[in-house]
Tab-separated table of C-alpha atoms in Angstrom:
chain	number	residue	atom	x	y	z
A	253	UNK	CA	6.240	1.985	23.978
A	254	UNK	CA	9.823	1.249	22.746
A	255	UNK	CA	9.347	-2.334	23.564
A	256	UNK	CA	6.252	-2.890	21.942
A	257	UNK	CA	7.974	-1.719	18.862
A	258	UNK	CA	11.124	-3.695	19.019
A	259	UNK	CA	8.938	-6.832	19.768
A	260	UNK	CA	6.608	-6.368	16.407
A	261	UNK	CA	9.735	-5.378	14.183
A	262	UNK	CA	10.950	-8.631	16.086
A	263	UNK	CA	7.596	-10.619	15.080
A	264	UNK	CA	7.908	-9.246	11.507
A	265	UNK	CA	11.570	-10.327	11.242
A	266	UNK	CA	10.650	-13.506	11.789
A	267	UNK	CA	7.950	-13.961	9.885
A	268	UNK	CA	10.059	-12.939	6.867
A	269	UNK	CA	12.717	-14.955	7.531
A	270	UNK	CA	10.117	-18.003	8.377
A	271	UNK	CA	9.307	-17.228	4.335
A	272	UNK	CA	12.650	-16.710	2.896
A	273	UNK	CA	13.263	-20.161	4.367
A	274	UNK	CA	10.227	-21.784	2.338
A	275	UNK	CA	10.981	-19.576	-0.799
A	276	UNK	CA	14.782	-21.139	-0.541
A	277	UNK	CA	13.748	-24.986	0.385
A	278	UNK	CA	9.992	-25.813	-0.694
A	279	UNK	CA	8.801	-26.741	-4.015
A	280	UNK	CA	6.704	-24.346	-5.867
A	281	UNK	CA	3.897	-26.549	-5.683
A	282	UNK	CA	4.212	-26.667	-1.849
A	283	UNK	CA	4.634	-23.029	-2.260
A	284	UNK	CA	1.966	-22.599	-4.342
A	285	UNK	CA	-0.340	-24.566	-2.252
A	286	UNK	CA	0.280	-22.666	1.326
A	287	UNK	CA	-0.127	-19.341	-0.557
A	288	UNK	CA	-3.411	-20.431	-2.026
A	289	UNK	CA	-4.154	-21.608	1.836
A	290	UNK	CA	-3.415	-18.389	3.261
A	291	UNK	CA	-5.730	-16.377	0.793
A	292	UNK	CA	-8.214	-19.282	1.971
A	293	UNK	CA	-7.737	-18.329	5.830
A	294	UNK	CA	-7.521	-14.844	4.768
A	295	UNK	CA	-11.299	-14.897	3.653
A	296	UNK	CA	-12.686	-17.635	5.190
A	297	UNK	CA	-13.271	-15.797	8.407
A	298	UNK	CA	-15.774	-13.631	6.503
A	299	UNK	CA	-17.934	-16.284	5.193
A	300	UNK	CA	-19.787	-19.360	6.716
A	301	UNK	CA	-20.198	-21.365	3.591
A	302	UNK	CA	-17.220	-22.820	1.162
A	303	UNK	CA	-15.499	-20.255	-0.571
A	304	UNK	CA	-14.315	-19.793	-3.807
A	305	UNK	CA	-11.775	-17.058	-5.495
A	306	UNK	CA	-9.675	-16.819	-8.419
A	307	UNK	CA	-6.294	-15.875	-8.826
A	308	UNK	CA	-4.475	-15.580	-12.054
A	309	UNK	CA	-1.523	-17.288	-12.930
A	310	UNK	CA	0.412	-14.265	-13.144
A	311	UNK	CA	-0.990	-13.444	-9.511
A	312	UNK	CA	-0.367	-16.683	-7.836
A	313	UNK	CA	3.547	-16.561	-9.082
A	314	UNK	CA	3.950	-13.530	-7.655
A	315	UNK	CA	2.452	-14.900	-4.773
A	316	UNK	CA	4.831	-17.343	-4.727
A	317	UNK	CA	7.898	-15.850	-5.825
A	318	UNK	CA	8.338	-17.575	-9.206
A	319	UNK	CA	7.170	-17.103	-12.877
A	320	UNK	CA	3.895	-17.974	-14.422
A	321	UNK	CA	5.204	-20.445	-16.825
A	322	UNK	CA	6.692	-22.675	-13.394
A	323	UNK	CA	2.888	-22.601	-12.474
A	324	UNK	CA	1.378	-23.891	-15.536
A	325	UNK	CA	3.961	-26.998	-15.772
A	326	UNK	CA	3.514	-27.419	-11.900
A	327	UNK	CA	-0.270	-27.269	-12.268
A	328	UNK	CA	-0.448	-29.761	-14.651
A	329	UNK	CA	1.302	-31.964	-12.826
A	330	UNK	CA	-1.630	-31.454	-10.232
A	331	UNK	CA	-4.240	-32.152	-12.636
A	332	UNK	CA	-3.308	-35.500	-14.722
Protein backbone atom coordinates (compact mmCIF):
# COMPACT_ATOMS: atom_id res chain seq x y z
CA UNK A 1 0.00 0.00 0.00
CA UNK A 2 2.95 2.34 0.84
CA UNK A 3 4.09 2.13 -2.68
CA UNK A 4 1.04 2.86 -4.32
CA UNK A 5 1.06 6.02 -2.35
CA UNK A 6 4.56 7.17 -2.91
CA UNK A 7 4.03 6.45 -6.70
CA UNK A 8 0.68 8.83 -6.99
CA UNK A 9 2.29 11.63 -4.68
CA UNK A 10 5.15 10.84 -7.30
CA UNK A 11 2.60 11.19 -10.39
CA UNK A 12 1.15 14.36 -8.77
CA UNK A 13 4.63 15.88 -8.28
CA UNK A 14 5.14 15.73 -11.59
CA UNK A 15 2.30 16.81 -12.96
CA UNK A 16 2.74 20.05 -10.98
CA UNK A 17 5.99 20.60 -11.80
CA UNK A 18 5.10 19.64 -15.68
CA UNK A 19 2.74 23.04 -15.03
CA UNK A 20 4.96 25.26 -13.13
CA UNK A 21 7.23 24.74 -16.13
CA UNK A 22 4.47 26.07 -18.70
CA UNK A 23 3.26 28.80 -16.17
CA UNK A 24 7.21 29.97 -16.09
CA UNK A 25 7.99 29.55 -20.09
CA UNK A 26 4.65 29.63 -22.27
CA UNK A 27 2.80 32.58 -23.37
CA UNK A 28 -0.51 33.23 -21.90
CA UNK A 29 -2.10 32.67 -25.05
CA UNK A 30 -0.47 29.20 -25.29
CA UNK A 31 -1.54 28.99 -21.76
CA UNK A 32 -4.72 30.09 -22.30
CA UNK A 33 -5.31 27.84 -25.16
CA UNK A 34 -4.22 24.30 -23.41
CA UNK A 35 -6.40 25.30 -20.41
CA UNK A 36 -9.37 25.93 -22.62
CA UNK A 37 -8.27 22.33 -24.25
CA UNK A 38 -8.28 20.58 -21.11
CA UNK A 39 -11.86 21.82 -20.03
CA UNK A 40 -12.58 20.57 -23.76
CA UNK A 41 -11.18 16.90 -22.95
CA UNK A 42 -12.59 17.28 -19.61
CA UNK A 43 -16.24 17.24 -21.09
CA UNK A 44 -15.95 15.93 -24.25
CA UNK A 45 -16.00 12.39 -23.02
CA UNK A 46 -19.60 13.02 -21.91
CA UNK A 47 -20.99 14.14 -25.12
CA UNK A 48 -20.98 12.77 -28.77
CA UNK A 49 -21.70 15.97 -30.56
CA UNK A 50 -19.43 19.40 -30.54
CA UNK A 51 -19.44 21.02 -27.39
CA UNK A 52 -19.69 24.30 -26.28
CA UNK A 53 -19.03 26.09 -22.65
CA UNK A 54 -18.30 29.39 -21.40
CA UNK A 55 -15.83 30.57 -19.16
CA UNK A 56 -15.47 34.07 -17.94
CA UNK A 57 -12.59 36.08 -18.27
CA UNK A 58 -12.06 36.25 -14.72
CA UNK A 59 -12.32 32.28 -14.77
CA UNK A 60 -10.05 31.53 -17.59
CA UNK A 61 -7.12 33.81 -15.83
CA UNK A 62 -7.36 31.99 -12.99
CA UNK A 63 -7.18 29.13 -15.04
CA UNK A 64 -4.23 30.25 -16.32
CA UNK A 65 -2.47 31.88 -13.66
CA UNK A 66 -2.64 35.51 -14.84
CA UNK A 67 -5.08 38.52 -14.63
CA UNK A 68 -8.15 39.18 -16.63
CA UNK A 69 -6.96 42.30 -18.20
CA UNK A 70 -3.70 39.95 -19.88
CA UNK A 71 -6.72 37.97 -21.39
CA UNK A 72 -8.62 40.65 -22.97
CA UNK A 73 -5.36 42.23 -24.76
CA UNK A 74 -4.26 38.56 -25.58
CA UNK A 75 -7.73 37.77 -26.93
CA UNK A 76 -7.82 40.44 -29.13
CA UNK A 77 -4.89 39.67 -30.56
CA UNK A 78 -6.73 36.29 -31.44
CA UNK A 79 -9.58 37.92 -32.96
CA UNK A 80 -8.30 40.79 -35.51
Amino acid sequence: MSGHLIKLISKNLLNIEVELMEMAYNTVRKRAAGSLLKLYDAYAKWYSTCITFEVSKADLAGMVGTSPESISKNSKKTSS
